Amino acid sequence: MALRSLEGDYGMKLDQYTRQHALGNIIWPRYTLLYNSDLPDIVKELKNRNLYLFDLWGYVPGSGPGGYWQQFKVPQKTLDLFKNELGDRWLGMDNGEQDGRYISTFALQFYPSGSARERQYLNFQHHFEGLSDRLGNKMATLVSLNYGHYFLKEEVYTLIGAETAQGLPNTQIYYSFIRGAGKQYGVPWFGNASVWNRWGWKNYVGNANNNGGDTKGTSLSLLKRLMYNHILYNCVAVGFESSFFDKNDQLSPIGEIQQSAYAWVRKHGQPGVMYTPVAIMLDFFSGWTFPRHLYTSNIYRVWGNIPYDRGDYMIDGILNMFYPRYQDASYFHDETGFITPTPYGDVADCILSDSPLWLLNQYPVLILGGKLNGGNALNDKLEAYVEKGGHLIVTA
């Protein structure tokens, strides 16, 4: 993934990113493209170059008017233009970091705040139905927590991925949930590593705003490891969000990492199917998420407003067994927790209890995490899984 802006001389920018420096073939621009007077010409240029238009970002519910983020409705004629001209190379609007924003802002507004988890799911679902309706119901999601299953269930998503590093959670568990959701609903996944952290951002053009600089933000070491992690996780697209060039318009160290990764993939192709023999099953209505994270100062909460119960602590314990100290991601300057040493390897996918039997049968080992509801239907499904030779681990 490459270009994040088509403002100004878009032909020159497309040449620079996709041809001169070979950084990728996916264009990931800000929502302002929708209102560009040259939009038909830009779309025609993307079509002629066989580029993908992906995940137009910048929509935030409740924002505006003015400011960097906006709430808006995509004009139908624009959606028709993308569909008719780009076809399958139009990958949809952005549901970006919105699960985190929902937890931080909207979950606490519902009354009563501590209502049952089923009610919490319906609140969540209603919120995101409105979001996808306003954006045209062809979507890609960049999750900021682990609620991707609920998005993909709507069958309007082309891709699912996560922004890693920054002030965000552990990448291994991120992609455990993403793989589980993607496999269930047949949606491929992508990878994105951020140049930001909690204390600043990395750039090579001398921009000191928001504590920027070439020694700030995510380390080059972590950025490179995340890039290749995502490739090995079978992501269909990977990339960074900015800082590809220095003040002389030459490739920065970040640009060189992406250029090398793109060349490596073109030379070697996919690295093979990632082997994940273990599935960890959570209840569909669980709403479980990381014990602490960027979007709230309230720790140990599900759905943003309900304290962990014993089952939720159990899920945390199981994940901590596979990925020790994963909870530390983003809280330490030494980048502890983003990629943790694991005694078992990256072997687990996280799934929900509505997973069909054909999906369960792909995993030799199934671990039940937390409290599960589902009655006889779930019981029959688990019995059928065991009868097919699966190993079911239950902790009473």
mmCIF file of N, CA and C in Angstrom, residues 1-5 17 23-28 238-241:
data_model
loop_
_atom_site.group_PDB
_atom_site.id
_atom_site.type_symbol
_atom_site.label_atom_id
_atom_site.label_comp_id
_atom_site.label_asym_id
_atom_site.label_seq_id
_atom_site.Cartn_x
_atom_site.Cartn_y
_atom_site.Cartn_z
ATOM 1 N N MET A 1 0.851 -1.189 0.000
ATOM 2 C CA MET A 1 0.000 0.000 0.000
ATOM 3 C C MET A 1 0.881 1.231 0.000
ATOM 4 N N ALA A 2 0.424 2.259 -0.748
ATOM 5 C CA ALA A 2 1.341 3.369 -0.971
ATOM 6 C C ALA A 2 0.682 4.718 -0.744
ATOM 7 N N LEU A 3 0.201 5.316 -1.783
ATOM 8 C CA LEU A 3 -0.089 6.744 -1.788
ATOM 9 C C LEU A 3 -1.303 7.092 -0.930
ATOM 10 N N ARG A 4 -1.134 8.113 -0.055
ATOM 11 C CA ARG A 4 -2.190 8.506 0.877
ATOM 12 C C ARG A 4 -2.824 9.848 0.534
ATOM 13 N N SER A 5 -2.389 10.504 -0.518
ATOM 14 C CA SER A 5 -2.972 11.787 -0.896
ATOM 15 C C SER A 5 -2.878 11.975 -2.400
ATOM 16 N N TYR A 17 5.226 7.424 -6.629
ATOM 17 C CA TYR A 17 4.965 6.322 -5.709
ATOM 18 C C TYR A 17 4.950 4.968 -6.405
ATOM 19 N N LEU A 23 6.579 1.622 -4.770
ATOM 20 C CA LEU A 23 6.150 1.438 -3.381
ATOM 21 C C LEU A 23 4.857 0.646 -3.263
ATOM 22 N N GLY A 24 4.188 0.385 -4.372
ATOM 23 C CA GLY A 24 2.955 -0.379 -4.305
ATOM 24 C C GLY A 24 1.983 0.027 -5.387
ATOM 25 N N ASN A 25 0.819 -0.626 -5.395
ATOM 26 C CA ASN A 25 -0.191 -0.352 -6.424
ATOM 27 C C ASN A 25 -1.573 -0.092 -5.828
ATOM 28 N N ILE A 26 -1.616 0.257 -4.541
ATOM 29 C CA ILE A 26 -2.874 0.568 -3.870
ATOM 30 C C ILE A 26 -2.847 2.025 -3.426
ATOM 31 N N ILE A 27 -3.891 2.756 -3.766
ATOM 32 C CA ILE A 27 -4.005 4.170 -3.420
ATOM 33 C C ILE A 27 -4.988 4.284 -2.262
ATOM 34 N N TRP A 28 -4.559 4.966 -1.186
ATOM 35 C CA TRP A 28 -5.299 4.981 0.083
ATOM 36 C C TRP A 28 -5.507 6.437 0.515
ATOM 37 N N VAL A 238 0.217 -4.747 2.315
ATOM 38 C CA VAL A 238 0.885 -4.241 3.517
ATOM 39 C C VAL A 238 1.454 -2.859 3.215
ATOM 40 N N GLY A 239 1.707 -2.087 4.268
ATOM 41 C CA GLY A 239 2.315 -0.788 4.047
ATOM 42 C C GLY A 239 2.326 0.090 5.274
ATOM 43 N N PHE A 240 2.935 1.257 5.133
ATOM 44 C CA PHE A 240 2.956 2.290 6.167
ATOM 45 C C PHE A 240 2.018 3.426 5.755
ATOM 46 N N GLU A 241 1.744 4.333 6.691
ATOM 47 C CA GLU A 241 0.788 5.385 6.355
ATOM 48 C C GLU A 241 1.434 6.683 5.903
#
